Tab-separated table of C-alpha atoms and ligand atoms in Angstrom:
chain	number	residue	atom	x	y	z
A	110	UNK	CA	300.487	40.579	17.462
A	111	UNK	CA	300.046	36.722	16.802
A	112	UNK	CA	299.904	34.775	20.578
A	113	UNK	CA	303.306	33.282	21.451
A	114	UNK	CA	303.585	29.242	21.329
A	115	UNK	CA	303.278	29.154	25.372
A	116	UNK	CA	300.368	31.331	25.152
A	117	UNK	CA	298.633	29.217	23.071
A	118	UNK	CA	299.459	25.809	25.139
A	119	UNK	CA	297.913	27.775	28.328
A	120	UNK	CA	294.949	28.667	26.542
A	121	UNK	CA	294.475	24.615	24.964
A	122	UNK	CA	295.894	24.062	29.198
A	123	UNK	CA	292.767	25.802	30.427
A	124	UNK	CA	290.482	25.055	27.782
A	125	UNK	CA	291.305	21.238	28.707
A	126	UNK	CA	290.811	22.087	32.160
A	127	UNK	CA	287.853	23.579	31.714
A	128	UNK	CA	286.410	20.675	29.763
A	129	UNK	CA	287.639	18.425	32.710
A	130	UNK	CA	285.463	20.060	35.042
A	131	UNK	CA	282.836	20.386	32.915
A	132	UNK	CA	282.690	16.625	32.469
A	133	UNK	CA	283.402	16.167	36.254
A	134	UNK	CA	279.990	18.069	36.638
A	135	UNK	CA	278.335	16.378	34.402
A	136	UNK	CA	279.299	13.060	35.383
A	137	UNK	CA	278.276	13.931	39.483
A	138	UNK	CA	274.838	15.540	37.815
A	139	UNK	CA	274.202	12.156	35.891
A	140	UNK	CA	275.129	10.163	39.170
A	141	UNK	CA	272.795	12.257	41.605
A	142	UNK	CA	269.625	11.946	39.082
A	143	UNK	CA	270.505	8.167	38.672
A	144	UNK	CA	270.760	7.616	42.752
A	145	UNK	CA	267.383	9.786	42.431
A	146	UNK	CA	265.725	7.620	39.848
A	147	UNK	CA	267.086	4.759	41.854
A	148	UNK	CA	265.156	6.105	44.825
A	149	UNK	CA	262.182	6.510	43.548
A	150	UNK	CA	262.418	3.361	42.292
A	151	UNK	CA	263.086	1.760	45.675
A	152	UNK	CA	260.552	3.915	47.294
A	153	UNK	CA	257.997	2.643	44.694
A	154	UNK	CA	258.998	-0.828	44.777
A	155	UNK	CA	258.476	-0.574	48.776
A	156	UNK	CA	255.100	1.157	48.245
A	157	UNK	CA	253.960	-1.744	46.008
A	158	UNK	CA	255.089	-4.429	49.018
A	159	UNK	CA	253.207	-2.734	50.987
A	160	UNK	CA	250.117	-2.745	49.598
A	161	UNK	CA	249.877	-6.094	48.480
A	162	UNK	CA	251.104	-6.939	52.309
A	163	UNK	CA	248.140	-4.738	53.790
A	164	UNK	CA	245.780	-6.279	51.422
A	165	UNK	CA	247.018	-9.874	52.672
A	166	UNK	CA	246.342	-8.691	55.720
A	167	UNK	CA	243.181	-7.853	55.436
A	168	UNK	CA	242.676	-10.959	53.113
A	169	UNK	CA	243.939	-13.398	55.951
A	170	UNK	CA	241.784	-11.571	59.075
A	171	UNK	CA	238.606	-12.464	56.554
A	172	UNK	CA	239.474	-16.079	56.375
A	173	UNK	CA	239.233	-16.297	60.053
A	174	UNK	CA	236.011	-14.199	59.425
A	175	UNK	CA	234.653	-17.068	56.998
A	176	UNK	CA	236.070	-19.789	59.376
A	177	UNK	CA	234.041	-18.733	62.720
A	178	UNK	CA	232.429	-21.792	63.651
A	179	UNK	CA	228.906	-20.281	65.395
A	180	UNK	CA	227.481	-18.448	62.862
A	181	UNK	CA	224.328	-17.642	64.840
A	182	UNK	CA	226.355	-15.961	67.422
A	183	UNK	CA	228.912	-12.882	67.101
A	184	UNK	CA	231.016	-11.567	69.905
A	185	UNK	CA	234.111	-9.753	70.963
A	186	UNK	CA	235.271	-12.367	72.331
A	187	UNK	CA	235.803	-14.547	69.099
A	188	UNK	CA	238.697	-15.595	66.924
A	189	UNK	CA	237.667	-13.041	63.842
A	190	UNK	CA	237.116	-10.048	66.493
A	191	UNK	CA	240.605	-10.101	67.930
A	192	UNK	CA	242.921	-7.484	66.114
A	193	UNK	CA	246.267	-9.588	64.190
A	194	UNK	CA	249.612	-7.852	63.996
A	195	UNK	CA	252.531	-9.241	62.047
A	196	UNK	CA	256.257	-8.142	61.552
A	197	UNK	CA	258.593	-9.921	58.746
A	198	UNK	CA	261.922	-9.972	59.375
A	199	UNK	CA	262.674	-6.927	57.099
A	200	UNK	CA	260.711	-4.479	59.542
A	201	UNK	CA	257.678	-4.709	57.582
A	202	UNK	CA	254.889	-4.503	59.770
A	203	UNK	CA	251.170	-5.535	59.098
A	204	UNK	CA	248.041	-5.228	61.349
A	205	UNK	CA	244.036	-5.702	60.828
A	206	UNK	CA	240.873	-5.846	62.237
A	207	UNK	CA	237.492	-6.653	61.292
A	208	UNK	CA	234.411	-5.405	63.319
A	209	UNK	CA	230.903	-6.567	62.882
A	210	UNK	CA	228.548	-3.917	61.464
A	211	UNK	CA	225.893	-4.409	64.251
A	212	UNK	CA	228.342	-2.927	66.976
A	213	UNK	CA	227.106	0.176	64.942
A	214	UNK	CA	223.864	2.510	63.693
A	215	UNK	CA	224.522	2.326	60.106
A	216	UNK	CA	223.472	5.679	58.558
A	217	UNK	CA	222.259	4.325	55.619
A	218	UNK	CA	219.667	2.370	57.664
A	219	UNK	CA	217.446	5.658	57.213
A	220	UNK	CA	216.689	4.926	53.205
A	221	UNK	CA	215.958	1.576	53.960
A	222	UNK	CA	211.947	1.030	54.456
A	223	UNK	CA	211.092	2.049	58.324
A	224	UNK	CA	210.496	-0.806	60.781
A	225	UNK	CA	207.071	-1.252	62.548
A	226	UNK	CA	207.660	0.434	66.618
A	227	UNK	CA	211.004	2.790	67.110
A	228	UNK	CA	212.162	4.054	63.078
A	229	UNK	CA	215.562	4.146	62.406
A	230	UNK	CA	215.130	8.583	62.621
A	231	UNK	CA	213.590	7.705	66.232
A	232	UNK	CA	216.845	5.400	66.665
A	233	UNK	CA	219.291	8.240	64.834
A	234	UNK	CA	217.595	10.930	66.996
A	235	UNK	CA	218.442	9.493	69.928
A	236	UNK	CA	222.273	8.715	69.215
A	237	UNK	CA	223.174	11.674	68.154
A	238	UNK	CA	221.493	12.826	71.470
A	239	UNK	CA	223.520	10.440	73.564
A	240	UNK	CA	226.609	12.391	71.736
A	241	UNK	CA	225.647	14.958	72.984
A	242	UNK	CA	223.921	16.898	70.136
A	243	UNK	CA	220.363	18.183	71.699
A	244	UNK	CA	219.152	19.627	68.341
A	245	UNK	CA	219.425	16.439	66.503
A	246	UNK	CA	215.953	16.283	64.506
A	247	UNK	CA	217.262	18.527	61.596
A	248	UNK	CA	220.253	16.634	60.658
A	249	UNK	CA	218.064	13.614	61.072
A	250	UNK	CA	215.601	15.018	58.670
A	251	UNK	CA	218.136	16.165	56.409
A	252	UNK	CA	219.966	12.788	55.876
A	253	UNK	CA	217.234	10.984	55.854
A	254	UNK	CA	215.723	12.929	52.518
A	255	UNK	CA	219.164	13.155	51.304
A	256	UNK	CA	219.102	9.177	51.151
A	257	UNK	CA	215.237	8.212	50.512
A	258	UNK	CA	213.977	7.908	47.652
A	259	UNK	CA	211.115	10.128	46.979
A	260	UNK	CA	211.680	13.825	46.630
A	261	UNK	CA	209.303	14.661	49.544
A	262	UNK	CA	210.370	16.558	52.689
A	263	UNK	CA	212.350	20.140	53.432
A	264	UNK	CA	215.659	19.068	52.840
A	265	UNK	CA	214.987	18.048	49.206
A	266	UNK	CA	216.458	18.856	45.713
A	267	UNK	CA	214.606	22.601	46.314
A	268	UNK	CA	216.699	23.220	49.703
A	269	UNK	CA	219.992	22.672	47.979
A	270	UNK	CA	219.155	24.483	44.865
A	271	UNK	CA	221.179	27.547	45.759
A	272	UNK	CA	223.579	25.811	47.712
A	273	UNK	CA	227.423	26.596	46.716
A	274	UNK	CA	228.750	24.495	44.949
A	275	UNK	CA	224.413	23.887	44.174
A	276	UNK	CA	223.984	19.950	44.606
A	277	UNK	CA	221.386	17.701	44.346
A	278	UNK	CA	220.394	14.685	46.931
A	279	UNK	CA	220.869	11.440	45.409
A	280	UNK	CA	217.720	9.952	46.698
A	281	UNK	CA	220.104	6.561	47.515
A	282	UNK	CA	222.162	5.471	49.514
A	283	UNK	CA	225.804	6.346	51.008
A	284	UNK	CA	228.724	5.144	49.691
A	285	UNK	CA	231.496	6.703	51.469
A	286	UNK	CA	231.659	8.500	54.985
A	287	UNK	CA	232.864	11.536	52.989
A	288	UNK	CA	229.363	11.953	51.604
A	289	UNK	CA	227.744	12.992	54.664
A	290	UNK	CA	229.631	16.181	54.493
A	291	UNK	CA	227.348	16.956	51.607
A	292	UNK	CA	224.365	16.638	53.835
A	293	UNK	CA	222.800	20.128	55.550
A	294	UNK	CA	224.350	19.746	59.013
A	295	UNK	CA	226.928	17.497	58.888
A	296	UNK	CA	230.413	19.061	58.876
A	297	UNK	CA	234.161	17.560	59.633
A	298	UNK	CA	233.753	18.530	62.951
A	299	UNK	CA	230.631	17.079	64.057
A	300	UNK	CA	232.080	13.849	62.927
A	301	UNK	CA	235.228	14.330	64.274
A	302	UNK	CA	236.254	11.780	66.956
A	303	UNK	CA	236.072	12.886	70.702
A	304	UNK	CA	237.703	12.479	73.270
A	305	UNK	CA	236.706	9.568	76.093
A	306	UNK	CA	234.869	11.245	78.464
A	307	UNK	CA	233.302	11.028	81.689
A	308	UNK	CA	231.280	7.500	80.992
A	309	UNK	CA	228.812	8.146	83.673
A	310	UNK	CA	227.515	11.425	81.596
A	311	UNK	CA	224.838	9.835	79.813
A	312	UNK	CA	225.192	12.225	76.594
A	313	UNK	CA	229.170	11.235	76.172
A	314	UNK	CA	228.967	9.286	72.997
A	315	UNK	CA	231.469	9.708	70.501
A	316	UNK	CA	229.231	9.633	67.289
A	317	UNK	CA	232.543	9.131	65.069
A	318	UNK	CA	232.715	5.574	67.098
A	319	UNK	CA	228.755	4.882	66.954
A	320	UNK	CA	227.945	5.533	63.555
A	321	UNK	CA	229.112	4.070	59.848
A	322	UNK	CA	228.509	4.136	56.390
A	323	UNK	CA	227.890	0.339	55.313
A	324	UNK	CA	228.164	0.898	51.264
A	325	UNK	CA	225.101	-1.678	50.196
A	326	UNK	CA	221.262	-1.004	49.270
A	327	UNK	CA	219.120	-2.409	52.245
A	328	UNK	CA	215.973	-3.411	51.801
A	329	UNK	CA	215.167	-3.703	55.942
A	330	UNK	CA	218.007	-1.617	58.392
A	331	UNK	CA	221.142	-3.574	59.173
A	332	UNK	CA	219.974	-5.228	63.115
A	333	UNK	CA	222.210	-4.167	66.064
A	334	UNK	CA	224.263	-7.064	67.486
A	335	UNK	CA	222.828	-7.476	71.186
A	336	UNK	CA	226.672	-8.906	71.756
A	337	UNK	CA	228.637	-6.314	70.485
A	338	UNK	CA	226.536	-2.447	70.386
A	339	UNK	CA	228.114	0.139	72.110
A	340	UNK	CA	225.999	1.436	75.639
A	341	UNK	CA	224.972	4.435	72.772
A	342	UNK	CA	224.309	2.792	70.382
A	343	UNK	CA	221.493	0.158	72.729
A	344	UNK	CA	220.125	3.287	74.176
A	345	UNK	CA	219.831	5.076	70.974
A	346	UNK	CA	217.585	1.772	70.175
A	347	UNK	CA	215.982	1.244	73.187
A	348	UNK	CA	215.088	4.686	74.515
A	349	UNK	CA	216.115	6.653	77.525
A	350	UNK	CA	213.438	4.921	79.572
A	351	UNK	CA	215.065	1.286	79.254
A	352	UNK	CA	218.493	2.543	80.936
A	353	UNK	CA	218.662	0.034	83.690
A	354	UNK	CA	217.493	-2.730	80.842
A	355	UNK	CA	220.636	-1.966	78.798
A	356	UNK	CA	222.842	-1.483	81.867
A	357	UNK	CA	221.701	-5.092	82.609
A	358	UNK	CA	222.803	-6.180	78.857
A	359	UNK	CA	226.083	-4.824	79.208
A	360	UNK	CA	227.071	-6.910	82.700
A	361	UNK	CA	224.956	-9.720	81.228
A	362	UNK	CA	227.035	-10.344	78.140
A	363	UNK	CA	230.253	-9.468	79.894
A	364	UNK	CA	229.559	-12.369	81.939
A	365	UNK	CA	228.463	-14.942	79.067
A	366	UNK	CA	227.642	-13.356	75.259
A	367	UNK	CA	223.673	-13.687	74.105
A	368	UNK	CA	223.077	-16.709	72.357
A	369	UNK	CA	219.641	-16.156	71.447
A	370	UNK	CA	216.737	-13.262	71.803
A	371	UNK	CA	215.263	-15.835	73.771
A	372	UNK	CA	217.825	-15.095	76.793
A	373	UNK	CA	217.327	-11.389	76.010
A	374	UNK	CA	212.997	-12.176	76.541
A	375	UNK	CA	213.572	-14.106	79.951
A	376	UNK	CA	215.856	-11.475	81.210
A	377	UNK	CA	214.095	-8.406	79.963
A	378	UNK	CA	210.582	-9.200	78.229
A	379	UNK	CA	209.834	-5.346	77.810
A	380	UNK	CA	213.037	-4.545	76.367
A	381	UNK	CA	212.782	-7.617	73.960
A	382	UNK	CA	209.311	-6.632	72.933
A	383	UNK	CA	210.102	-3.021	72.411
A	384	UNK	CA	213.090	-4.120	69.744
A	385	UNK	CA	211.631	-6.742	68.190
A	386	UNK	CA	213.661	-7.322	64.982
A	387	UNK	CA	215.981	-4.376	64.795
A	388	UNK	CA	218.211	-6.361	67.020
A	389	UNK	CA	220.283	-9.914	66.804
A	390	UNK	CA	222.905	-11.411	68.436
A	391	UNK	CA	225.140	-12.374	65.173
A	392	UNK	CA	226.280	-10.370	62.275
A	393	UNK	CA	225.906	-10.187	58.745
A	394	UNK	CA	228.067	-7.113	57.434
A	395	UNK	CA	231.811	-6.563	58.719
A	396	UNK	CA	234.757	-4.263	58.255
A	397	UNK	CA	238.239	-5.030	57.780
A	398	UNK	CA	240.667	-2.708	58.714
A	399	UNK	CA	244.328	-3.405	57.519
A	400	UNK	CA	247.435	-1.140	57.345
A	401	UNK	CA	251.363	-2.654	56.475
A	402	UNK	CA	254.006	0.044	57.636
A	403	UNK	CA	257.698	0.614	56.699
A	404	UNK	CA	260.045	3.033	58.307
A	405	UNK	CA	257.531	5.934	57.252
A	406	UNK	CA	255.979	4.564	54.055
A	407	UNK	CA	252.629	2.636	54.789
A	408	UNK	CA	249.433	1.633	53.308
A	409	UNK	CA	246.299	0.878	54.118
A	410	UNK	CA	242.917	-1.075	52.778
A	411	UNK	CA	239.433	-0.501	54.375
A	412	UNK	CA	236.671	-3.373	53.213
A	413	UNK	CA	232.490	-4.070	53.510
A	414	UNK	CA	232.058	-7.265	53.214
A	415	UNK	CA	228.982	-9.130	53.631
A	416	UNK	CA	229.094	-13.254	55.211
A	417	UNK	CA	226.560	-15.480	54.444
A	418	UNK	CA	224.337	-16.400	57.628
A	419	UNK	CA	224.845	-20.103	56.378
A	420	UNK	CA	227.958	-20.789	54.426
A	421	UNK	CA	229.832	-18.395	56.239
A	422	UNK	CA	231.074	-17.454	52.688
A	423	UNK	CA	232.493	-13.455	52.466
A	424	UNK	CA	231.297	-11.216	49.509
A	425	UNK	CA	233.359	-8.243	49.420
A	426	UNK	CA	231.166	-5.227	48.811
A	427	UNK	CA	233.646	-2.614	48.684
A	428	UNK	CA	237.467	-2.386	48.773
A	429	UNK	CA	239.531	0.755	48.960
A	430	UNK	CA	243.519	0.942	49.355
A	431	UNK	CA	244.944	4.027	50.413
A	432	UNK	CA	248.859	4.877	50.313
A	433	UNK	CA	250.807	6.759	52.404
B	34	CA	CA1	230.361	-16.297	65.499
B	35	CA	CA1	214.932	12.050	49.063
């Protein structure tokens, strides 16, 4: 039987209808992946704000780096050392903060060429004591044949050999934190931050605070800065038996910062003798620490630089961004 005229109206009726809501689909499917695109868009167009606004900020704390006016003396106290926060009108909110590299044992200091008096694995040694690690002559070993140059010592190419994934020392030094994980010992959680504790316990260093990676071939170690060294970090260089020495230090400089060794020689003459030129009271190396933050997107840059002990001129040694 051939369809009736009404029959075939309904079916062109629902086929139109059909078409409709077809097209209605489409059109919201279209409009969902263009608010989408637009999204990501926005998202990446924040993203891109933010780094160039965390690398400003870590671009402006080194020009008050390069402008400190006493470049024989380094403190907490001065204009570079004090952490700068910023929020544009927006939301947008920057912060960053440079520390000088002698607050801190630089673990690279053990490929440079050893010091006449305490080494830098005496020095090491002893940190990682005052954090509270009492087997700490292993690791030292380890890292420090992991970053010498010669291929003598038990914790050489031969050790790692049948390590898995097998890996070979690179005889030089470290570029990133990250590569210490590589070293026999050394895992996340041995560098993991702790917790403030007690700070009469002698062995209550936080190693994660302490200790850093300053990315640059040394020829001598990087000197501790008399003015800013954490109470570790001066015993670590000093030795158990100067306690009341560094104790002294720490209420001296609270009350005015070291200008010279010389103050350091009246006050303490043994002390001074005993660390000789593995300690100063300015800075040469510095980090910059900078992060810019909106609503939950942020970024981040962390920086070596290097200033020159005259000029006062920055050389940026390494720069890395991070997003988030
Ligand atoms: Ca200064
Ligand atoms: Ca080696």
């Amino acid at each position: 039987m051939r369809p009736t005229h009404s029959a075939r109206t309904g079916m062109a009726l629902i086929l139109t209808l059909a078409a409709i809501v077809l097209g209605g689909a489409l059109a919201l499917l279209m409009q969902a992946r263009a608010a989408r695109v637009a999204q990501a868009e926005q998202a990446e167009l924040i993203q891109e704000r933010l780094r160039i606004a965390a690398a400003e900020a870590a671009r402006d704390a080194l020009w008050v780096l390069a402008a400190d006016d006493n470049l024989n003396v380094d403190h907490a106290g001065e204009d570079w050392a004090q952490p700068r926060e910023h929020t544009f009108p927006d939301g947008l909110a920057t912060w960053a903060v440079v520390e000088d590299a002698g607050r801190f044992f630089n673990w690279n200091n053990l490929a440079a060429a050893q010091q006449p008096g305490r080494t830098s694995r005496d020095i090491c040694g002893d940190l990682l004591t005052f954090c509270g690690d009492f087997q700490a002559l292993p690791i030292v070993a380890a890292l420090s044949d992991y970053v010498d140059s010669d291929d003598t010592g038990d914790y050489e190419e031969k050790f790692y050999r049948h390590a898995t994934p097998p890996l070979q020392p690179p005889n030089r030094e470290l570029w990133a934190p990250g590569e210490l994980l590589n070293v026999h010992g050394f895992t996340a959680r041995f560098l993991r931050p702790r917790p403030k504790a007690d700070s009469s316990d002698m062995f209550s260093g936080d190693i994660a605070a302490a200790a850093v990676v300053v990315p640059v071939a040394l020829t001598q170690p990087i000197p501790i800065n008399l003015n800013t060294a954490s109470r570790e970090v001066l015993m670590a260089l000093a030795g158990l038996q100067h306690e009341d020495a560094v104790r002294s230090v720490l209420a001296l400089r609270m009350v005015q910062p070291f200008e010279s060794l010389g103050a350091l020689l009246m006050a303490h003459p043994e002390l001074a003798a005993k660390l000789g030129d593995s300690v100063r009271v300015n800075s040469v190396y510095f980090r910059v620490r900078a992060r810019a933050a909106l609503g939950d997107q942020f970024s981040t840059v962390l920086a070596w630089v290097e200033r020159d002990f005259h000029s006062g001129d920055i050389r940026i040694l390494q720069w890395v961004p991070e997003v988030g």
